[in-house]
Amino acid sequence: MEEPQGFFSTGDGCVGDTVTERCLVESKEPVSHVQLACGLCFCAFPLDGNELCVWSTKDPSYQPLILRGHRQPITAVTFGNTVSPLLICSASQDYVMLWSLDECRQKVLLGLTPRGLVLGTLLGKALYLRLSPDDRAAAVCAGNKIFMLDTESYQNIQLLIFLHKLSQSRSTLAVLEGHRGPVTAAEFCPWQTHIIISVSEDRSFKVWDHHVGSPLYSSAVLTASPLLSLLVDEKSKQLVAGCADGQLWVFSLVERHHYRCVTRVDLKKKRETFSRRVESRLCSLPEENRRPRAHGLEKGEDMEGSLPVLSLAPCDLSLLLSSECGCLPSESAPCLWVGSSAGLLILNLANFELEGVLRYKDFRSLSIQVAGSCAMMSKAGEQKAICLLTSMFGCQIAVLEIRLAALMRSRQDLGAGRSLSVLPRGCVLSTSPLHFRIAEEHRTPPAPQRRTVQDQPLVFHSKVRSSGYATAPHVTMFSPKTNTRNNGDSPSRRRSSHRWCVTNLHFSYSFYAGDGRWLACGLANHLSLVFRADLTGTPAVFSGHDGAVSTVCWSHDGRWLLSASLDGTPRVWSLRRAELVLCVGRDLFPKPIQSAQFYYLDAFILCSSGPELQLLKCHIDTSKDEIRRYKQKSRCRPVFRLPTAGPTEITSLSAVNDFYSYLVLTAGRDKTVEVFDLNAGRSAAVIAEAHSRPVHQICQNKGSSFTTQQYQVYNLFATTATGDGIKLWDLRTLRCERRFEGHPNHGYPCGIAFSPCGRYVASGAEDRHAYVYELGSSTFSHRLAGHTDTVAGVAFSPSAPQVRSARVGGARLLLTRLPASFLRGWWCYQIQLPYVLNSPNGNPTVLFRNCFSNLAS
C-alpha cells in the first residue's frame, strides 16, 4: 500500500467538543468543486489530480488506499449502495472507472497493483456520479446529458477480458438528453429504481424513466440561480433541490400530487432566525437563567452574503429528538444535512426549521474556513457524523468528526415547556383565580330578607297585565327588520345548493355548537347569524353591536352565544329566545376587546384587552321582572387580570372549554405566542418569533364529544400568520412540529380549524379554495372548490365529515362534504368508541367492516 505523495496527517486534532479534525491532506492539485464520496466506513476523494484516495473513518490508523488508473484529473467520486462487495466509481474526462474495494485491498496486501474496470471513455467532464440502488447501473452527468452505463456485467471477473473488447455503445444503456445546461446532480428514486431525477444549471429539474430513455416530467424554471444539489428522501417522499443562492426547493413525489411544490426555504433567513433564538433563548421559561452564548453568535458579527448549497445528505436525529421530546408526531421526522461554503446546517423536513448550525469561522483552528465542496454522512443510531471538506482557494482536504449532541445543545432550552399540558395534572390551588368557582359553590346561601313596603309595586297586585307583558308569547319591542330575502331566491333553491347569500358583508370566523346542530358567524355589518347545520331555513339574527363582529363563540352546553365586536363590548345571547342576556360594559376594559370566549366549562369568560388577559366571572339569569323587564339580571365582574410579557396588543386568544384546563394561549403583534397558567396565575412560557408576521389566529386541538383521541394529542395547537403559512406546535416542548404552506395566503387573514378527530387541519385561502392538510404530511391532501372569492374562515362539523367555509366580498357559506378517502378516515375515529362499547360479541373488526360497507354503498 503506497503512502500518498502529498502531506498526510491524522490524529485527534481536537478543535472543540462539537467538531474534531480527524484527517488533513495536502494535495498537489486544487480539488474545489469536485464531487466527494462519504460512506459508512470509508471516504474517498481525488489526490494529486488523477489519484483516488480511500480513507477509513472507522479506524483512522489504517493506511490510506491509493488507486491509480486515470490520466486526467478526477472530477467525481461515489460509493455503491451494497455492502458486499463495496463498489466505488470515479470519473474523469478520459475514463469512468469502477473499483471493488475488497478486491483492491487484497491485491495491495499481495503486493499487486489494483486496477479498476473501465465503464466508459471520453464522455466529457463528469460533474456528478451516482450508482443505482442495486448497483447495476451508473448515471454519469457529463455536459447537458446523462449517460446510463451498465455495471452489472462488469462485476463478473471471469468476463473481464471479454468485456474489455466490447465497444462503448454496448455498455451504454441509455443517453438522457433534454437539459439546456450542464447537469449538476442526478439521483435514483429509492422506491422506483427505474426513475431518475436530475437538476441542471438551466434552473429546472427533470424526471426520467431510464429503462425507456424518455422524460416523464419537466419542471419550469424555478429560480434565477443554477441548481447545484439534489436529494430524494424516501421517508417523506420528497425531492429537495439546492440552489447557488442559498434556496432549497421541496417537492412532493407522491404519485397523486404530480410533483407539486411543498415549500421554498431561504437558508440565510433561517440561519439568522436560528442564531437569534439561540442568543436570547426564546423558547425558555421566563424564570430560567440565561446560559452563556454559543460561539459565533455574538451581535455585530458579519453574516455571509449567500449560502450556496454544495451538497445534501440524509441525517438521522431520531435518538436525539426522541430523548428530548418524548412521543411526538415529528420524532421520526426526516432531517437532512445541508453543506455550504460557510458551514453545515441540519434542516427538519417536517417543520422546515434548522435543528443545528455549524459555521467554520466559529472554529478558528479548523484548517478549512471556506469549503469548495463537501460530503456528509451520519449513520442511523449513532451520535457522530463525518464530513469531508475541500478548500475553496487551496489544495487542502480535511475529514471532520461532528458530535451531534453537542451541535444540537442550543436546542436544549426548547424542552423547557415539557411540564406544560392542556389536561390538568393537579388540583386547583387555593390561591388560583380558578378557585373562585369552588368557593362560590360551597358558600352558604344568605337567609331570605323580608321585603319592605318600599320594595312593593305601587299597585298591590302580584302580576301586572298591561301591554301584553305577561301574555305568551312576549312582545319584542324595537326589533329590527333583518330577515328579508334577497334576489327573490326561493327556500327550495337555497336548500338544494346549501348556500346562503347576503350582499356587501364580510365574515369573521365561524364556529359550530358542541352538538353540531348550529353554526354561528360574525359579520362586518354588526350582526351575528346562527344557521342550521344543513344551512336550510332562515338564520337567526342577533343585532346590537356598534362595530364589526370579530369573534363568536358557543358555550359548552350550546345555550349561549358569545360575540365580541370592535365596539369593545362582549355580549352573550340566548339561542332559544334570540335575545341579549348579558352586555359587558366598556368601563371594565382599558382598551377595546379583540377576542373573547367561554372558559372552564362556561364558568368564566376570557377576554383580551390590549396587552392584558382578563378573566370575568359571569352569572346569566334569563328571568324577567314584570315591571323592570328591560333591566337585565345577568351580571359579570372581573376576577383576574394578567399582563403579557411585552407591551403588545393581543391579536388572538385560545383556551379549551370542553373540559377543565388551566392553560390559555395568546398571540401578540410582536410575533410572539405566550402560554398562561391560570392555576398558578402567571405566564408559563413565551415563544418569540413564532412567525415572521403577527399571528392572527391560534387554534387548539379540542376534539369533539363525538370522537375520542389520545390524551397527548390535545397538546397540539396551530398558529397562522399572513404570508407565513400554518405551524403545528406541541405544548410539551414548545417546538414547531410541522409546517403547512400549500395554500396561498399573502394579504388577507384566513382562518384555520382542527378536525374533531385531530388528524386534519383546514385553512382558507386567497385562490377561492379551502385546503385540508393531514398532520403527517407537509402538503395538502384535499383542495375544496366552490367559492368565488377569498375563503376567510373554515369550520369542521363535530358530528359529520363536513367542512363549512365562508368567503369575503359578498358573504357566502358553503357546505362541503369531504371525499370518500377522508370520510373513511373520519368515521373510523367517530365510530370507534361507541361501536366497541355496544358490541354484543366484543369483535370490533366485524363492526368496522360492516360500517365501511354501508359507507361504500
PDB file of N, CA and C in Angstrom, residues 731-800:
ATOM      1  N   LEU A 731     -47.281  21.692  22.981  1.00  0.00           N
ATOM      2  CA  LEU A 731     -47.137  22.434  24.224  1.00  0.00           C
ATOM      3  C   LEU A 731     -46.066  21.844  25.135  1.00  0.00           C
ATOM      4  N   ARG A 732     -45.830  20.539  25.046  1.00  0.00           N
ATOM      5  CA  ARG A 732     -44.873  19.912  25.949  1.00  0.00           C
ATOM      6  C   ARG A 732     -43.451  20.331  25.649  1.00  0.00           C
ATOM      7  N   THR A 733     -43.169  20.690  24.424  1.00  0.00           N
ATOM      8  CA  THR A 733     -41.810  21.067  24.044  1.00  0.00           C
ATOM      9  C   THR A 733     -41.722  22.479  23.489  1.00  0.00           C
ATOM     10  N   LEU A 734     -42.856  23.090  23.190  1.00  0.00           N
ATOM     11  CA  LEU A 734     -42.893  24.423  22.596  1.00  0.00           C
ATOM     12  C   LEU A 734     -42.101  24.471  21.296  1.00  0.00           C
ATOM     13  N   ARG A 735     -42.105  23.384  20.566  1.00  0.00           N
ATOM     14  CA  ARG A 735     -41.422  23.286  19.288  1.00  0.00           C
ATOM     15  C   ARG A 735     -42.439  23.237  18.154  1.00  0.00           C
ATOM     16  N   CYS A 736     -42.052  23.797  17.032  1.00  0.00           N
ATOM     17  CA  CYS A 736     -42.856  23.658  15.820  1.00  0.00           C
ATOM     18  C   CYS A 736     -42.621  22.266  15.258  1.00  0.00           C
ATOM     19  N   GLU A 737     -43.666  21.457  15.197  1.00  0.00           N
ATOM     20  CA  GLU A 737     -43.543  20.073  14.762  1.00  0.00           C
ATOM     21  C   GLU A 737     -43.747  19.904  13.263  1.00  0.00           C
ATOM     22  N   ARG A 738     -44.536  20.765  12.657  1.00  0.00           N
ATOM     23  CA  ARG A 738     -44.767  20.653  11.214  1.00  0.00           C
ATOM     24  C   ARG A 738     -45.242  21.995  10.690  1.00  0.00           C
ATOM     25  N   ARG A 739     -45.012  22.177   9.406  1.00  0.00           N
ATOM     26  CA  ARG A 739     -45.376  23.436   8.762  1.00  0.00           C
ATOM     27  C   ARG A 739     -46.165  23.133   7.497  1.00  0.00           C
ATOM     28  N   PHE A 740     -47.228  23.925   7.244  1.00  0.00           N
ATOM     29  CA  PHE A 740     -48.079  23.751   6.080  1.00  0.00           C
ATOM     30  C   PHE A 740     -48.081  25.066   5.284  1.00  0.00           C
ATOM     31  N   GLU A 741     -47.675  24.974   4.016  1.00  0.00           N
ATOM     32  CA  GLU A 741     -47.550  26.183   3.203  1.00  0.00           C
ATOM     33  C   GLU A 741     -48.147  26.021   1.808  1.00  0.00           C
ATOM     34  N   GLY A 742     -49.014  25.079   1.598  1.00  0.00           N
ATOM     35  CA  GLY A 742     -49.523  24.849   0.255  1.00  0.00           C
ATOM     36  C   GLY A 742     -50.616  25.787  -0.177  1.00  0.00           C
ATOM     37  N   HIS A 743     -51.217  26.548   0.725  1.00  0.00           N
ATOM     38  CA  HIS A 743     -52.337  27.417   0.380  1.00  0.00           C
ATOM     39  C   HIS A 743     -51.842  28.849   0.216  1.00  0.00           C
ATOM     40  N   PRO A 744     -52.290  29.570  -0.796  1.00  0.00           N
ATOM     41  CA  PRO A 744     -51.884  30.968  -0.973  1.00  0.00           C
ATOM     42  C   PRO A 744     -52.592  31.872   0.026  1.00  0.00           C
ATOM     43  N   ASN A 745     -51.801  32.594   0.819  1.00  0.00           N
ATOM     44  CA  ASN A 745     -52.352  33.500   1.823  1.00  0.00           C
ATOM     45  C   ASN A 745     -51.312  34.593   2.055  1.00  0.00           C
ATOM     46  N   HIS A 746     -51.439  35.682   1.311  1.00  0.00           N
ATOM     47  CA  HIS A 746     -50.421  36.721   1.350  1.00  0.00           C
ATOM     48  C   HIS A 746     -50.938  38.066   1.844  1.00  0.00           C
ATOM     49  N   GLY A 747     -52.245  38.284   1.839  1.00  0.00           N
ATOM     50  CA  GLY A 747     -52.751  39.592   2.227  1.00  0.00           C
ATOM     51  C   GLY A 747     -53.919  39.573   3.185  1.00  0.00           C
ATOM     52  N   TYR A 748     -54.768  38.544   3.123  1.00  0.00           N
ATOM     53  CA  TYR A 748     -55.969  38.502   3.962  1.00  0.00           C
ATOM     54  C   TYR A 748     -55.787  37.468   5.062  1.00  0.00           C
ATOM     55  N   PRO A 749     -56.162  37.763   6.296  1.00  0.00           N
ATOM     56  CA  PRO A 749     -56.031  36.787   7.393  1.00  0.00           C
ATOM     57  C   PRO A 749     -57.057  35.667   7.280  1.00  0.00           C
ATOM     58  N   CYS A 750     -56.684  34.580   6.675  1.00  0.00           N
ATOM     59  CA  CYS A 750     -57.587  33.441   6.507  1.00  0.00           C
ATOM     60  C   CYS A 750     -57.566  32.563   7.745  1.00  0.00           C
ATOM     61  N   GLY A 751     -58.730  32.021   8.107  1.00  0.00           N
ATOM     62  CA  GLY A 751     -58.865  31.228   9.320  1.00  0.00           C
ATOM     63  C   GLY A 751     -58.492  29.774   9.125  1.00  0.00           C
ATOM     64  N   ILE A 752     -58.275  29.079  10.247  1.00  0.00           N
ATOM     65  CA  ILE A 752     -57.921  27.667  10.258  1.00  0.00           C
ATOM     66  C   ILE A 752     -58.812  26.959  11.264  1.00  0.00           C
ATOM     67  N   ALA A 753     -58.837  25.611  11.193  1.00  0.00           N
ATOM     68  CA  ALA A 753     -59.663  24.820  12.107  1.00  0.00           C
ATOM     69  C   ALA A 753     -59.108  23.406  12.177  1.00  0.00           C
ATOM     70  N   PHE A 754     -59.174  22.804  13.358  1.00  0.00           N
ATOM     71  CA  PHE A 754     -58.815  21.408  13.570  1.00  0.00           C
ATOM     72  C   PHE A 754     -60.041  20.533  13.336  1.00  0.00           C
ATOM     73  N   SER A 755     -59.824  19.357  12.764  1.00  0.00           N
ATOM     74  CA  SER A 755     -60.905  18.382  12.661  1.00  0.00           C
ATOM     75  C   SER A 755     -61.128  17.735  14.030  1.00  0.00           C
ATOM     76  N   PRO A 756     -62.342  17.308  14.344  1.00  0.00           N
ATOM     77  CA  PRO A 756     -62.594  16.693  15.651  1.00  0.00           C
ATOM     78  C   PRO A 756     -61.775  15.430  15.902  1.00  0.00           C
ATOM     79  N   CYS A 757     -61.381  14.720  14.852  1.00  0.00           N
ATOM     80  CA  CYS A 757     -60.569  13.527  15.047  1.00  0.00           C
ATOM     81  C   CYS A 757     -59.110  13.854  15.301  1.00  0.00           C
ATOM     82  N   GLY A 758     -58.705  15.113  15.110  1.00  0.00           N
ATOM     83  CA  GLY A 758     -57.344  15.519  15.380  1.00  0.00           C
ATOM     84  C   GLY A 758     -56.341  15.127  14.319  1.00  0.00           C
ATOM     85  N   ARG A 759     -56.790  14.702  13.143  1.00  0.00           N
ATOM     86  CA  ARG A 759     -55.875  14.252  12.102  1.00  0.00           C
ATOM     87  C   ARG A 759     -55.712  15.267  10.984  1.00  0.00           C
ATOM     88  N   TYR A 760     -56.564  16.273  10.919  1.00  0.00           N
ATOM     89  CA  TYR A 760     -56.553  17.197   9.796  1.00  0.00           C
ATOM     90  C   TYR A 760     -56.635  18.637  10.302  1.00  0.00           C
ATOM     91  N   VAL A 761     -56.101  19.544   9.492  1.00  0.00           N
ATOM     92  CA  VAL A 761     -56.210  20.981   9.698  1.00  0.00           C
ATOM     93  C   VAL A 761     -56.720  21.589   8.406  1.00  0.00           C
ATOM     94  N   ALA A 762     -57.761  22.386   8.502  1.00  0.00           N
ATOM     95  CA  ALA A 762     -58.331  23.066   7.333  1.00  0.00           C
ATOM     96  C   ALA A 762     -57.977  24.538   7.382  1.00  0.00           C
ATOM     97  N   SER A 763     -57.866  25.142   6.213  1.00  0.00           N
ATOM     98  CA  SER A 763     -57.498  26.549   6.121  1.00  0.00           C
ATOM     99  C   SER A 763     -58.186  27.183   4.929  1.00  0.00           C
ATOM    100  N   GLY A 764     -58.505  28.450   5.084  1.00  0.00           N
ATOM    101  CA  GLY A 764     -58.976  29.229   3.956  1.00  0.00           C
ATOM    102  C   GLY A 764     -57.804  29.697   3.112  1.00  0.00           C
ATOM    103  N   ALA A 765     -58.088  30.230   1.948  1.00  0.00           N
ATOM    104  CA  ALA A 765     -57.036  30.671   1.042  1.00  0.00           C
ATOM    105  C   ALA A 765     -57.571  31.767   0.140  1.00  0.00           C
ATOM    106  N   GLU A 766     -56.645  32.440  -0.525  1.00  0.00           N
ATOM    107  CA  GLU A 766     -56.997  33.557  -1.386  1.00  0.00           C
ATOM    108  C   GLU A 766     -57.275  33.147  -2.822  1.00  0.00           C
ATOM    109  N   ASP A 767     -57.145  31.852  -3.128  1.00  0.00           N
ATOM    110  CA  ASP A 767     -57.429  31.401  -4.503  1.00  0.00           C
ATOM    111  C   ASP A 767     -58.822  30.797  -4.615  1.00  0.00           C
ATOM    112  N   ARG A 768     -59.727  31.173  -3.697  1.00  0.00           N
ATOM    113  CA  ARG A 768     -61.135  30.749  -3.715  1.00  0.00           C
ATOM    114  C   ARG A 768     -61.293  29.258  -3.410  1.00  0.00           C
ATOM    115  N   HIS A 769     -60.363  28.696  -2.656  1.00  0.00           N
ATOM    116  CA  HIS A 769     -60.440  27.302  -2.259  1.00  0.00           C
ATOM    117  C   HIS A 769     -60.193  27.178  -0.760  1.00  0.00           C
ATOM    118  N   ALA A 770     -60.647  26.080  -0.213  1.00  0.00           N
ATOM    119  CA  ALA A 770     -60.311  25.687   1.157  1.00  0.00           C
ATOM    120  C   ALA A 770     -59.397  24.472   1.080  1.00  0.00           C
ATOM    121  N   TYR A 771     -58.379  24.448   1.916  1.00  0.00           N
ATOM    122  CA  TYR A 771     -57.369  23.401   1.883  1.00  0.00           C
ATOM    123  C   TYR A 771     -57.449  22.575   3.164  1.00  0.00           C
ATOM    124  N   VAL A 772     -57.271  21.276   3.003  1.00  0.00           N
ATOM    125  CA  VAL A 772     -57.270  20.348   4.130  1.00  0.00           C
ATOM    126  C   VAL A 772     -55.919  19.649   4.163  1.00  0.00           C
ATOM    127  N   TYR A 773     -55.219  19.764   5.295  1.00  0.00           N
ATOM    128  CA  TYR A 773     -53.913  19.151   5.478  1.00  0.00           C
ATOM    129  C   TYR A 773     -54.027  17.980   6.449  1.00  0.00           C
ATOM    130  N   GLU A 774     -53.299  16.933   6.151  1.00  0.00           N
ATOM    131  CA  GLU A 774     -53.142  15.836   7.100  1.00  0.00           C
ATOM    132  C   GLU A 774     -51.908  16.119   7.941  1.00  0.00           C
ATOM    133  N   LEU A 775     -52.007  15.876   9.256  1.00  0.00           N
ATOM    134  CA  LEU A 775     -50.931  16.256  10.160  1.00  0.00           C
ATOM    135  C   LEU A 775     -49.633  15.522   9.867  1.00  0.00           C
ATOM    136  N   GLY A 776     -49.692  14.383   9.209  1.00  0.00           N
ATOM    137  CA  GLY A 776     -48.486  13.633   8.913  1.00  0.00           C
ATOM    138  C   GLY A 776     -47.829  14.026   7.615  1.00  0.00           C
ATOM    139  N   SER A 777     -48.363  15.008   6.906  1.00  0.00           N
ATOM    140  CA  SER A 777     -47.811  15.421   5.617  1.00  0.00           C
ATOM    141  C   SER A 777     -47.702  16.930   5.586  1.00  0.00           C
ATOM    142  N   SER A 778     -46.699  17.423   4.873  1.00  0.00           N
ATOM    143  CA  SER A 778     -46.485  18.867   4.792  1.00  0.00           C
ATOM    144  C   SER A 778     -47.245  19.512   3.643  1.00  0.00           C
ATOM    145  N   THR A 779     -47.866  18.745   2.795  1.00  0.00           N
ATOM    146  CA  THR A 779     -48.640  19.285   1.688  1.00  0.00           C
ATOM    147  C   THR A 779     -50.103  18.908   1.861  1.00  0.00           C
ATOM    148  N   PHE A 780     -50.987  19.623   1.193  1.00  0.00           N
ATOM    149  CA  PHE A 780     -52.419  19.433   1.410  1.00  0.00           C
ATOM    150  C   PHE A 780     -52.882  18.115   0.803  1.00  0.00           C
ATOM    151  N   SER A 781     -53.897  17.549   1.423  1.00  0.00           N
ATOM    152  CA  SER A 781     -54.477  16.300   0.938  1.00  0.00           C
ATOM    153  C   SER A 781     -55.744  16.530   0.130  1.00  0.00           C
ATOM    154  N   HIS A 782     -56.474  17.616   0.399  1.00  0.00           N
ATOM    155  CA  HIS A 782     -57.693  17.923  -0.349  1.00  0.00           C
ATOM    156  C   HIS A 782     -57.743  19.427  -0.613  1.00  0.00           C
ATOM    157  N   ARG A 783     -58.274  19.764  -1.771  1.00  0.00           N
ATOM    158  CA  ARG A 783     -58.450  21.164  -2.188  1.00  0.00           C
ATOM    159  C   ARG A 783     -59.912  21.328  -2.590  1.00  0.00           C
ATOM    160  N   LEU A 784     -60.658  22.059  -1.758  1.00  0.00           N
ATOM    161  CA  LEU A 784     -62.100  22.138  -1.888  1.00  0.00           C
ATOM    162  C   LEU A 784     -62.484  23.429  -2.610  1.00  0.00           C
ATOM    163  N   ALA A 785     -63.230  23.284  -3.692  1.00  0.00           N
ATOM    164  CA  ALA A 785     -63.624  24.423  -4.519  1.00  0.00           C
ATOM    165  C   ALA A 785     -65.091  24.765  -4.273  1.00  0.00           C
ATOM    166  N   GLY A 786     -65.527  25.883  -4.858  1.00  0.00           N
ATOM    167  CA  GLY A 786     -66.922  26.281  -4.786  1.00  0.00           C
ATOM    168  C   GLY A 786     -67.121  27.753  -4.508  1.00  0.00           C
ATOM    169  N   HIS A 787     -66.120  28.443  -3.993  1.00  0.00           N
ATOM    170  CA  HIS A 787     -66.249  29.862  -3.688  1.00  0.00           C
ATOM    171  C   HIS A 787     -65.840  30.706  -4.894  1.00  0.00           C
ATOM    172  N   THR A 788     -66.207  31.965  -4.847  1.00  0.00           N
ATOM    173  CA  THR A 788     -65.861  32.902  -5.908  1.00  0.00           C
ATOM    174  C   THR A 788     -64.989  34.041  -5.396  1.00  0.00           C
ATOM    175  N   ASP A 789     -64.517  33.956  -4.161  1.00  0.00           N
ATOM    176  CA  ASP A 789     -63.653  34.983  -3.600  1.00  0.00           C
ATOM    177  C   ASP A 789     -62.815  34.337  -2.498  1.00  0.00           C
ATOM    178  N   THR A 790     -62.025  35.146  -1.813  1.00  0.00           N
ATOM    179  CA  THR A 790     -61.140  34.642  -0.762  1.00  0.00           C
ATOM    180  C   THR A 790     -61.936  33.921   0.319  1.00  0.00           C
ATOM    181  N   VAL A 791     -61.485  32.726   0.690  1.00  0.00           N
ATOM    182  CA  VAL A 791     -62.128  31.964   1.755  1.00  0.00           C
ATOM    183  C   VAL A 791     -61.569  32.465   3.076  1.00  0.00           C
ATOM    184  N   ALA A 792     -62.408  33.134   3.865  1.00  0.00           N
ATOM    185  CA  ALA A 792     -61.946  33.809   5.077  1.00  0.00           C
ATOM    186  C   ALA A 792     -61.949  32.910   6.292  1.00  0.00           C
ATOM    187  N   GLY A 793     -62.889  31.970   6.387  1.00  0.00           N
ATOM    188  CA  GLY A 793     -62.983  31.135   7.580  1.00  0.00           C
ATOM    189  C   GLY A 793     -63.456  29.742   7.237  1.00  0.00           C
ATOM    190  N   VAL A 794     -63.059  28.776   8.057  1.00  0.00           N
ATOM    191  CA  VAL A 794     -63.448  27.379   7.889  1.00  0.00           C
ATOM    192  C   VAL A 794     -63.831  26.820   9.253  1.00  0.00           C
ATOM    193  N   ALA A 795     -64.666  25.771   9.238  1.00  0.00           N
ATOM    194  CA  ALA A 795     -65.081  25.114  10.473  1.00  0.00           C
ATOM    195  C   ALA A 795     -65.480  23.691  10.152  1.00  0.00           C
ATOM    196  N   PHE A 796     -65.033  22.754  10.980  1.00  0.00           N
ATOM    197  CA  PHE A 796     -65.421  21.359  10.855  1.00  0.00           C
ATOM    198  C   PHE A 796     -66.691  21.106  11.653  1.00  0.00           C
ATOM    199  N   SER A 797     -67.538  20.247  11.118  1.00  0.00           N
ATOM    200  CA  SER A 797     -68.691  19.792  11.877  1.00  0.00           C
ATOM    201  C   SER A 797     -68.235  18.783  12.926  1.00  0.00           C
ATOM    202  N   PRO A 798     -68.660  18.937  14.181  1.00  0.00           N
ATOM    203  CA  PRO A 798     -68.217  17.981  15.206  1.00  0.00           C
ATOM    204  C   PRO A 798     -68.885  16.620  15.111  1.00  0.00           C
ATOM    205  N   SER A 799     -69.935  16.496  14.296  1.00  0.00           N
ATOM    206  CA  SER A 799     -70.677  15.240  14.258  1.00  0.00           C
ATOM    207  C   SER A 799     -70.767  14.616  12.874  1.00  0.00           C
ATOM    208  N   ALA A 800     -70.186  15.233  11.841  1.00  0.00           N
ATOM    209  CA  ALA A 800     -70.268  14.700  10.479  1.00  0.00           C
ATOM    210  C   ALA A 800     -69.030  15.114   9.723  1.00  0.00           C
TER     211      ALA A 800
END
